[in-house]
Coordinates of C-alpha atoms and ligand atoms in Angstrom, one line a residue:
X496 CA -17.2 1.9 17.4
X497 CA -16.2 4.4 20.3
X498 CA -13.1 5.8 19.7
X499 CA -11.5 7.9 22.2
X500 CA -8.6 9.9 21.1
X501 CA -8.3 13.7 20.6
X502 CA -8.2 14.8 17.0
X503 CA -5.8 17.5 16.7
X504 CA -6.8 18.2 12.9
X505 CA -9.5 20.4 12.4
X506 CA -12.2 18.8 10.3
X507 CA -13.2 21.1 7.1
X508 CA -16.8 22.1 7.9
X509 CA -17.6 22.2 4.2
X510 CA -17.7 18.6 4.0
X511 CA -21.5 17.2 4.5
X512 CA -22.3 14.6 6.5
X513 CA -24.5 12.4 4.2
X514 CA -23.0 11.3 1.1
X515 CA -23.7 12.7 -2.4
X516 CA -23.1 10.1 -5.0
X517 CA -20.3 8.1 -5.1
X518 CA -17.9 8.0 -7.7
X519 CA -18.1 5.4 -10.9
X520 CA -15.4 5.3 -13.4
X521 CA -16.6 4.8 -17.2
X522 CA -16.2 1.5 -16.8
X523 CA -18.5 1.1 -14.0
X524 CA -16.4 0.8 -11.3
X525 CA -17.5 1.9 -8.3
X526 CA -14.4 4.2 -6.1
X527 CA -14.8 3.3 -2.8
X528 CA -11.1 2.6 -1.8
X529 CA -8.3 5.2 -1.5
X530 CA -4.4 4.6 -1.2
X531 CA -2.9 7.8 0.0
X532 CA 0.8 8.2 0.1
X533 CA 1.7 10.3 3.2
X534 CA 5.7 10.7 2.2
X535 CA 8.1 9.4 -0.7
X536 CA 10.7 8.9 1.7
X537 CA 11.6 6.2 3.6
X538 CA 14.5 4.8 6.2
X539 CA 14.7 1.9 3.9
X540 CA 15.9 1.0 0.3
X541 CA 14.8 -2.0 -1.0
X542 CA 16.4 -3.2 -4.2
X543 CA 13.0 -3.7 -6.2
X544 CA 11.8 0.1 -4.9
X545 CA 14.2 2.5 -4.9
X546 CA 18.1 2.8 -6.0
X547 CA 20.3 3.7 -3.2
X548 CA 20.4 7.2 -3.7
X549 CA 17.5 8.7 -4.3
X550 CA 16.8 12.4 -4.8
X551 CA 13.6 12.8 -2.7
X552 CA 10.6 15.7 -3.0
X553 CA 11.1 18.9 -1.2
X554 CA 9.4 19.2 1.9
X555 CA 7.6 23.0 1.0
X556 CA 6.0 20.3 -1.9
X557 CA 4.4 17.8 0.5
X558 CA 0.6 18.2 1.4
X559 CA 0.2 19.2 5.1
X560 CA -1.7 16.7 7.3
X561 CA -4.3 18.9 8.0
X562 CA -4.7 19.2 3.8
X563 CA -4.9 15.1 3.6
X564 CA -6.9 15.1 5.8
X565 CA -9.3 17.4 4.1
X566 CA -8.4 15.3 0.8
X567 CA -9.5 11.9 2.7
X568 CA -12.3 13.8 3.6
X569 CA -13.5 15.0 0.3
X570 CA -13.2 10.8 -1.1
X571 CA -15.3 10.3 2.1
X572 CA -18.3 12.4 1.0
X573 CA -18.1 10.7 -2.4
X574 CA -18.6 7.2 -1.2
X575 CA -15.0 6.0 0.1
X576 CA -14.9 3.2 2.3
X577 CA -11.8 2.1 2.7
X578 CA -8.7 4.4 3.1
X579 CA -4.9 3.0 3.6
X580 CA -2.1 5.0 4.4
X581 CA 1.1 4.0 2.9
X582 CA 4.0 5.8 1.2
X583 CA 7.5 5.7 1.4
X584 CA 7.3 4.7 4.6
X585 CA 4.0 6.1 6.5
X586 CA 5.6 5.7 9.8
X587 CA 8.7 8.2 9.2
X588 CA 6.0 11.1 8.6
X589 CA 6.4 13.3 11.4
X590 CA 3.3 13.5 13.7
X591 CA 1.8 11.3 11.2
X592 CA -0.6 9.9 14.4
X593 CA -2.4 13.5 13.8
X594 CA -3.7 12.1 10.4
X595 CA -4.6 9.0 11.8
X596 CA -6.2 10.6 15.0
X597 CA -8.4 12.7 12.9
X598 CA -9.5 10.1 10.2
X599 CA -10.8 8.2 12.9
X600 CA -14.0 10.6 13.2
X601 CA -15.1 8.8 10.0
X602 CA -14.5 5.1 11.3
X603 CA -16.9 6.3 14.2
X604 CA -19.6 8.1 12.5
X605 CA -19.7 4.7 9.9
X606 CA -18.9 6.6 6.8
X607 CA -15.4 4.8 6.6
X608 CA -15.2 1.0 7.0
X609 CA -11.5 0.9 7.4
X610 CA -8.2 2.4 7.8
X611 CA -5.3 0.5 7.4
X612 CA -1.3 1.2 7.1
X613 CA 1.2 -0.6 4.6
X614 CA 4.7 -0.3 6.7
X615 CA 7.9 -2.1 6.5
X616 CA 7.6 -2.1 10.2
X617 CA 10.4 -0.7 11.7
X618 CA 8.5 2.1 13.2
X619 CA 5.7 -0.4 14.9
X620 CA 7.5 -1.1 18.1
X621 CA 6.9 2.6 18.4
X622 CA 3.3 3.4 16.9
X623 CA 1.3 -0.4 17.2
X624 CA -0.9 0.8 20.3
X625 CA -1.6 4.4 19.1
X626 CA -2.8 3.2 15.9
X627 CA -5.1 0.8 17.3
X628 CA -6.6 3.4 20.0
X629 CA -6.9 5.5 16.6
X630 CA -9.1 2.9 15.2
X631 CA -6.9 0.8 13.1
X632 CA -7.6 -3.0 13.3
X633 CA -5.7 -4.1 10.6
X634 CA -2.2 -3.9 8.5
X635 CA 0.0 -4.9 6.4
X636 CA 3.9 -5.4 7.0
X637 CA 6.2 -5.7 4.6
X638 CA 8.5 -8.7 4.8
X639 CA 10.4 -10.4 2.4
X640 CA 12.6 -12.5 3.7
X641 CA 13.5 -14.4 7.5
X642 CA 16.8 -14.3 6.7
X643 CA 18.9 -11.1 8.9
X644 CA 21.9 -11.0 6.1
X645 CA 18.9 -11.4 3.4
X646 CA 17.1 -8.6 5.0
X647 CA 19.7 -6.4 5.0
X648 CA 20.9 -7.1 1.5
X649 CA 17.3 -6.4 0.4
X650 CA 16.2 -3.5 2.2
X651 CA 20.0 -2.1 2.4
X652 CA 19.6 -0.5 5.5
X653 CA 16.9 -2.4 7.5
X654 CA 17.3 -4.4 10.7
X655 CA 15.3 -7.8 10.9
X656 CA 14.9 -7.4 14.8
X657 CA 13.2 -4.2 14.7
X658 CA 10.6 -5.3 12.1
X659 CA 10.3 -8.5 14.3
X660 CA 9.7 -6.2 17.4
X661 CA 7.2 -4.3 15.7
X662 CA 5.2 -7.6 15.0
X663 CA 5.3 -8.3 18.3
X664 CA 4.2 -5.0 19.3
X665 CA 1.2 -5.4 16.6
X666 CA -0.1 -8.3 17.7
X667 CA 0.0 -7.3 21.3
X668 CA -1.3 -4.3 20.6
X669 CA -4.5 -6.5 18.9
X670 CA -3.9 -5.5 15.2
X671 CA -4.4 -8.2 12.7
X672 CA -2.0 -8.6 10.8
X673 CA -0.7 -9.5 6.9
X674 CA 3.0 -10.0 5.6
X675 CA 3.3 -8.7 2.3
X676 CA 6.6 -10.1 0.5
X677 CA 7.5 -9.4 -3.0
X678 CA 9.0 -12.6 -4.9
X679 CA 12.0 -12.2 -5.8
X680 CA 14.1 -14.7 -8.0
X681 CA 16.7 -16.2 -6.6
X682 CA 16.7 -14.6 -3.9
X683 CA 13.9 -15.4 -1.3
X684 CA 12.0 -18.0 -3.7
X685 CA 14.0 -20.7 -1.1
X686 CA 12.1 -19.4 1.2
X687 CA 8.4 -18.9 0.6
X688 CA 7.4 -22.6 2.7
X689 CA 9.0 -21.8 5.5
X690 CA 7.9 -17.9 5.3
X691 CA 4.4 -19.5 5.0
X692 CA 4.8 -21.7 8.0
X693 CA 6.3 -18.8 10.2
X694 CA 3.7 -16.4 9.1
X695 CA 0.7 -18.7 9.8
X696 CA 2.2 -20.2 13.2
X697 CA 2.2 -16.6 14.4
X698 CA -1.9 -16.4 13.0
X699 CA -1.0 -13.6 10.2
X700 CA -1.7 -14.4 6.3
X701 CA 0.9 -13.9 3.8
X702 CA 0.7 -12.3 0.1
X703 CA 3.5 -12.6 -2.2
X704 CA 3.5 -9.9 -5.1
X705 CA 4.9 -10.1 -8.1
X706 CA 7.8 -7.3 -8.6
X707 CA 6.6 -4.7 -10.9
X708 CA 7.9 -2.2 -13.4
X709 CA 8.0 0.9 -12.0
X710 CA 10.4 3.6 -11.9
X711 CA 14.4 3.5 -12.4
X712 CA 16.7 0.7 -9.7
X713 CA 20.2 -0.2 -9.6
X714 CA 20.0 -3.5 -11.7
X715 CA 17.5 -5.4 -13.9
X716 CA 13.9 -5.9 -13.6
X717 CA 14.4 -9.3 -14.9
X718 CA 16.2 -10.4 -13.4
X719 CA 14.0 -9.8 -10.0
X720 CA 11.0 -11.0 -11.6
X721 CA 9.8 -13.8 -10.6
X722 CA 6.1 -15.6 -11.7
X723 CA 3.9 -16.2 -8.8
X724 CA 2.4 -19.5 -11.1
X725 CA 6.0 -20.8 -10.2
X726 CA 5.6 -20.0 -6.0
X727 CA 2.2 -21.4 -6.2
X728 CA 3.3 -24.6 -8.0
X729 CA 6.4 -24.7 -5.7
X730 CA 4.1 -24.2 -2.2
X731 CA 1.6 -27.2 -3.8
X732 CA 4.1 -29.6 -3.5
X733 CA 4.4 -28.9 -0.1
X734 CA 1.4 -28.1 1.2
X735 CA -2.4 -28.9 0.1
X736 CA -4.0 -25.4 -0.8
X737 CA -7.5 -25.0 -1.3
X738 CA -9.4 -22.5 -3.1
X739 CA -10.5 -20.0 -1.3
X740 CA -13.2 -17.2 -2.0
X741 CA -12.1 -14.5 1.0
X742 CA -11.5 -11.2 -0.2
X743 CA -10.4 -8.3 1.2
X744 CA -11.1 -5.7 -1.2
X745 CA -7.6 -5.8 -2.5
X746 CA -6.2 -7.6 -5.8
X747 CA -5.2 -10.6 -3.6
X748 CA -6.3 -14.3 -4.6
X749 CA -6.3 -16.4 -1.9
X750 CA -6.0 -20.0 -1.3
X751 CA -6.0 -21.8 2.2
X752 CA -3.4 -23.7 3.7
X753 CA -5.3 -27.3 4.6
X754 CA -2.2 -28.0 7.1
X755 CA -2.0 -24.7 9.2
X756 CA -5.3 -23.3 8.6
X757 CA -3.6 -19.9 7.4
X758 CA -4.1 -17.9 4.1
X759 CA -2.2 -17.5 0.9
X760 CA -2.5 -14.3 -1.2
X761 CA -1.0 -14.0 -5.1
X762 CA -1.0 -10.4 -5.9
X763 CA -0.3 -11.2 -9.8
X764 CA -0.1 -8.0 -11.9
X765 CA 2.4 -9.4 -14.7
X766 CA 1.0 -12.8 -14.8
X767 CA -2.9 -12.2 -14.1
X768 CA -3.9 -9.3 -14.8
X769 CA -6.6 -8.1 -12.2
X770 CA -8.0 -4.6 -13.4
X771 CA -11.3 -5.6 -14.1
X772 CA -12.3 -5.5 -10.7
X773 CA -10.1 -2.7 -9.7
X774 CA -11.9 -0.2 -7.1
X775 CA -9.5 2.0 -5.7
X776 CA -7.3 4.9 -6.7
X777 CA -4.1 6.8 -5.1
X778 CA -3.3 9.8 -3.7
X779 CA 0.3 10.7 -3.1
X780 CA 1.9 13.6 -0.9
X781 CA 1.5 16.2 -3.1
X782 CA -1.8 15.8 -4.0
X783 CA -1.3 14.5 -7.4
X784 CA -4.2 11.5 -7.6
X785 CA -3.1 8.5 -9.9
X786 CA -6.1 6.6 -11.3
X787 CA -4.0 3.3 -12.3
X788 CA -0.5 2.3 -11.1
X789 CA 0.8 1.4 -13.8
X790 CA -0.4 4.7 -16.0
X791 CA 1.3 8.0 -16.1
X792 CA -1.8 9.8 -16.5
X793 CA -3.0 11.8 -13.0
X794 CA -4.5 15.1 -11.4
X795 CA -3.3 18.1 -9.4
X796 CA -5.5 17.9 -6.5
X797 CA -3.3 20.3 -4.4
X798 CA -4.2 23.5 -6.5
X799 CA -8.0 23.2 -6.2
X800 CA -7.4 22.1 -2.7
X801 CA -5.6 25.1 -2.2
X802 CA -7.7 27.3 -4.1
X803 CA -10.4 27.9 -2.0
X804 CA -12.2 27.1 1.6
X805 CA -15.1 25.4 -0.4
X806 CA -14.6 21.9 -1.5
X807 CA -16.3 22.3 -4.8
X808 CA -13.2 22.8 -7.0
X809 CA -11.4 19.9 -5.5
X810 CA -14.7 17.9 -6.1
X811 CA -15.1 18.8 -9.8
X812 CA -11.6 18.0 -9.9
X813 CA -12.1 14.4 -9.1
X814 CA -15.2 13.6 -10.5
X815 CA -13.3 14.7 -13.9
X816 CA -10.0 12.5 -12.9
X817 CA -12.6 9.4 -12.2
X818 CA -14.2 9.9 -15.5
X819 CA -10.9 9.2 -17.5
X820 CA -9.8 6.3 -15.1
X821 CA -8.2 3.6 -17.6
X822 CA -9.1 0.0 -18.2
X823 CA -6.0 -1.3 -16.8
X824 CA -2.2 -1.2 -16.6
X825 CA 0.3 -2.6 -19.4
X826 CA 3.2 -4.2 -17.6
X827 CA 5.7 -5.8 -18.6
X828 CA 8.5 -7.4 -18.2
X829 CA 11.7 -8.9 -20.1
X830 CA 14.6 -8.6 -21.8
X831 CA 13.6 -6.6 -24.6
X832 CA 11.6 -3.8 -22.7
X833 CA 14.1 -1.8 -21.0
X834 CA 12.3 1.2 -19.9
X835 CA 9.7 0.8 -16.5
X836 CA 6.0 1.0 -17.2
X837 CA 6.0 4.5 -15.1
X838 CA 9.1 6.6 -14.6
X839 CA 7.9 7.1 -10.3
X840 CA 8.8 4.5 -8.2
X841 CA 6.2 2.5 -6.0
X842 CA 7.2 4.7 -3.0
X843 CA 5.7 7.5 -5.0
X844 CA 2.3 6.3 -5.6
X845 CA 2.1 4.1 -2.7
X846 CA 1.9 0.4 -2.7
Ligands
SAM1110 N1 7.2 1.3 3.0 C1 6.0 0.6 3.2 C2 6.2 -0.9 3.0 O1 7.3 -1.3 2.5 O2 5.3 -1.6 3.3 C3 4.9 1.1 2.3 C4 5.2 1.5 0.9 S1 5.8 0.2 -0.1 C5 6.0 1.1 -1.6 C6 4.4 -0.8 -0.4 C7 4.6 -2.2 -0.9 O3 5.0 -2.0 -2.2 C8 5.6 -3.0 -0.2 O4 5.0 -4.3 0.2 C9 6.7 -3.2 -1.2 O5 7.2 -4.5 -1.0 C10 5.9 -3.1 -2.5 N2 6.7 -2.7 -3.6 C11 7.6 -1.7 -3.8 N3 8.1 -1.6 -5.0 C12 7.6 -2.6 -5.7 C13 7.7 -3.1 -7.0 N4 8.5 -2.5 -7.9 N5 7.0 -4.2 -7.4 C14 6.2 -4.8 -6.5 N6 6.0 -4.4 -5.2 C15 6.7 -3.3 -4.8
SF4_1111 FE1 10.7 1.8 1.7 FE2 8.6 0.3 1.4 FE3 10.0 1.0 -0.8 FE4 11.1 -0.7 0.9 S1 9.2 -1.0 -0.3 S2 12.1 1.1 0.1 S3 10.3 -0.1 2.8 S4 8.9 2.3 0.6

């Protein structure tokens, strides 16, 4: 792939080209996928995310891009394929096309397979064409409902039009892409057929995610949740879905869509639990690397990072994280358990 845009960031010359062993978990799990988050905050609030007001980290605390970049880096040389950039919302970083820019050396020298961007899309309008000259060729978009009053209520202080204008812009811009939409009861579960039929009459995929516990919202987990075995059931009744074994290195099981030819992902964490095959780990903005969602256990990456030029620190660092990575999350959810699984919010880790 010949990529030509400038990269701004500096690469860290410590970092050798070949790479040394990747990274196994004690369960055998190869790490070959990294979600960094690039910011907690975001110029939306979705009900299921955040609460309205939300006390976000100080900026001195945040990671520059020239240190995730280095952090990206260091995952590289240990056998990371597959890097997406999510957050809060990615796109509100400023300069964030710098990061993007610069891990783009990796997409051209092989050593990366692919960087994508979770988004909620208002930003796309702006970003779609620069993040496919970067070397982006797919992402996902965040989209829960079709509905413009629906869409605000949800996302509080999103506008339907500019996430629609963004879609546009990615798809003329030649990025593939996904609609990720959380299920929410009684709220857009009237809507998951004709969401489906949009989504693959504009030749993008759709996921729908089952709302997880994580951190503190204004309201009750509850009474959000709702199972993905009742959207499935619901969707067979209208269309005929056939298995399907495409992957795409997420936890997504697919089906196809006999009718329009388009796929269906169930991202299931409550009501299949998908851990066995889990690959990936996440970074967020400070540094602080998560080996499991749904855990509270992590590592400070930014001190070793900052410690010294050399890598080595940082590496030791996460070879020791990866060698306590857990078996698996422990959602749940109902009326009884009150408190979220983690205290941080999805926005923290990144989704
Ligand atoms: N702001 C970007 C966006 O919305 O796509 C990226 C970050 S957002 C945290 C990533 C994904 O997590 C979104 O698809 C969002 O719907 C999902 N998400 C957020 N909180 C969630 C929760 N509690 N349970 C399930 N999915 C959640
Ligand atoms: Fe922002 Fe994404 Fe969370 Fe919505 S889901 S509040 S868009 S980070």
């Amino acid at each position: 792939m010949n990529i030509q845009v400038p990269n701004v960031l500096v690469p860290n010359a410590n970092l050798k080209a070949a790479p040394s062993a990747p990274l196994v978990d004690p369960f055998g799990r190869a790490i070959t996928y990294i979600r960094v988050s690039v910011t907690d905050r975001c110029d939306f609030r979705c009900v299921y995310c955040m609460s309205e007001d939300m006390n976000f980290l100080p900026k001195r605390d945040l990671l520059t891009l020239e240190e995730l970049d280095r952090l990206c880096g260091a995952f590289v040389a240990r056998g990371t394929r597959k890097i997406r950039i999510t957050g809060g919302e990615p796109l509100v970083r400023r300069d964030i096309m710098t990061l993007f820019r610069s891990l783009g050396r990796h997409l051209e020298s092989g050593a990366l397979e692919e960087v994508t961007v979770t988004t909620n899309g208002s930003q796309l309008a702006r970003y779609a064409k620069e993040l496919a000259a970067c070397g982006v060729r797919r992402i996902n978009v965040s989209l829960d409902t079709l509905d413009e009053a629906k869409f605000r209520k949800i996302t509080r202080w999103g506008d339907l039009s500019k996430v629609v204008a963004g879609l546009d812009a990615a798809q003329a811009a030649g990025l593939s892409v996904k609609i990720n939409a959380v299920a929410l009861a009684g709220v857009n579960e009237d809507e998951t057929a004709p969401m489906v039929r949009w989504a693959h009459g504009r030749g993008m995929d759709i996921t729908f995610i089952e709302v997880m516990p994580l951190g503190e919202i204004d309201g009750e987990r509850v009474d959000q949740y709702l199972p993905l075995t009742r959207v499935q059931a619901d969707l067979a009744e209208q269309f005929s879905l056939e298995h399907s074994d495409y992957q795409t290195g997420g936890p997504a099981r697919y089906v196809r869509v006999k009718e329009t030819g388009g796929r269906i992902g169930f991202i299931t964490p409550l009501t299949h639990n998908f851990c066995e095959s889990c690959n990936r780990v996440r970074v967020t903005c400070t540094g602080t690397l998560y080996m499991c969602l749904g855990q509270e256990d992590a590592a400070d990456l930014r001190t070793p990072l900052r410690a010294s030029e050399s890598d080595d620190l940082l590496m030791a660092t996460i070879e020791r994280a990866i060698a306590r990575k857990p078996k698996g999350h422990d959602f749940v959810i109902d009326r009884t358990t009150k408190t979220p699984a983690v205290g941080r919010h999805m926005s923290v880790t990144g989704g």
